Coordinates of C-alpha atoms in Angstrom, one line a residue:
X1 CA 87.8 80.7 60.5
X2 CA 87.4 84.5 61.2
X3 CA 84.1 83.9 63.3
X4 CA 85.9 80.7 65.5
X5 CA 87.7 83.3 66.0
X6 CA 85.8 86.4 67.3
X7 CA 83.4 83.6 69.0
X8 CA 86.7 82.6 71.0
X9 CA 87.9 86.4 71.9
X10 CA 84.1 87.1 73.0
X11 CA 84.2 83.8 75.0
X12 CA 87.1 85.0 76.6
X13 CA 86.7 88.7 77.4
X14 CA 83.0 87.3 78.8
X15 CA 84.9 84.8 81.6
X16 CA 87.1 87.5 82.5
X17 CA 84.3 89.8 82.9
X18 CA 83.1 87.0 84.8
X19 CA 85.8 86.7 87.0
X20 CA 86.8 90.0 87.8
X21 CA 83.1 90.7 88.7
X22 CA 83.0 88.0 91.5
X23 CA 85.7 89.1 92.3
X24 CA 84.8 92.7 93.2
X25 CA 81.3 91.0 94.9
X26 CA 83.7 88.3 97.2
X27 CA 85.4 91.4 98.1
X28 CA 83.2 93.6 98.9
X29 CA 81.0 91.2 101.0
X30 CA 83.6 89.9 102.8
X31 CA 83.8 93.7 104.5
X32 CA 84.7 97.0 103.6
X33 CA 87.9 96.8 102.4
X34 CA 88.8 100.3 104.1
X35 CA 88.9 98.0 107.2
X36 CA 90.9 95.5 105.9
X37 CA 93.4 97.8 105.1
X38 CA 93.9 99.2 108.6
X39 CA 94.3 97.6 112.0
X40 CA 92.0 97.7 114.9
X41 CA 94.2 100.7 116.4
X42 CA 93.3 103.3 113.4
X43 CA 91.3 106.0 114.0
X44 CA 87.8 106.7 112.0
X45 CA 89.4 110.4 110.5
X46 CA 92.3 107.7 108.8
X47 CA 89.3 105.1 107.5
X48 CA 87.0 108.1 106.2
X49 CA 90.2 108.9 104.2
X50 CA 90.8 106.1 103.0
X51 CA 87.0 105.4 101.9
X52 CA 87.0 109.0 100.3
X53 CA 90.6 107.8 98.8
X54 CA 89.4 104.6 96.6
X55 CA 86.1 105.7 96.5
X56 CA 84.3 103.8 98.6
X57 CA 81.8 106.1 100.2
X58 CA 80.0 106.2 96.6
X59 CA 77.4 103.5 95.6
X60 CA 78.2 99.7 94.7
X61 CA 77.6 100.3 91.0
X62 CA 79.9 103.0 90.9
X63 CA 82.7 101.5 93.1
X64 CA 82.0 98.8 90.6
X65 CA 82.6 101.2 87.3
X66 CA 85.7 102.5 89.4
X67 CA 87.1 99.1 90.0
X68 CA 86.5 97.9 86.3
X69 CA 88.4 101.8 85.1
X70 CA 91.6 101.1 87.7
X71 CA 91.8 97.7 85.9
X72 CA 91.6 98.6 82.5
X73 CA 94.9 100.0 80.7
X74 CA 92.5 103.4 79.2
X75 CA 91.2 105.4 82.1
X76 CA 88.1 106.8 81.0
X77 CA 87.0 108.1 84.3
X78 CA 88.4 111.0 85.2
X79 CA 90.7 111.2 88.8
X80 CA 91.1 113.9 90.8
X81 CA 94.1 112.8 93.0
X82 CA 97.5 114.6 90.2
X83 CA 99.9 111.5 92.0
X84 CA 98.2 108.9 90.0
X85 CA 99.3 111.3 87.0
X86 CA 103.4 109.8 86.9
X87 CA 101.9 106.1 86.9
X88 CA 100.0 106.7 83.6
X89 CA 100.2 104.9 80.7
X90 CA 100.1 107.7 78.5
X91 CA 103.3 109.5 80.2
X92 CA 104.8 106.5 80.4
X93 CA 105.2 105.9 77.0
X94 CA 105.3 109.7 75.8
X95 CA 101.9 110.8 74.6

């Protein structure tokens, strides 16, 4: 019963691996998503902040890793930017 089980929980952390994977690939071929967020009137200092913002002037792979560490509930890569700080899980329930 225990390895139905375990073969189930791997079964299912693999198709949402799966999924948020193509999704991160749909996205990023559809465009650079710095562009999607702004309108044809912004200016290129506004989009180069954005990019620098969410990371995307870095390679795919880690855009990738940085996608898969805002998704998770345990940030293990380490952010710079101290606003994100009062949205953390850790403050939010006091450790």
């Amino acid at each position: 019963m225990a390895r139905f089980i375990v073969k189930r929980l791997l079964s299912g952390l693999a198709i949402i691996w799966g999924i948020v994977t193509l999704l991160f690939l749909i996205f990023n071929v559809l465009g650079n998503p710095a562009e999607s967020m702004t309108d044809e009137n912004t200016d290129a200092e506004t989009r180069l902040a954005i990019e620098r913002a969410y990371h995307l002037d870095q390679p795919i792979f880690l855009q990738y890793l940085y996608y898969l560490n805002d998704l998770s509930p345990i940030g293990v890569l380490n952010r710079e930017d101290t606003e994100l700080e009062k949205y953390s899980y850790a403050r939010l329930f006091g450790w």
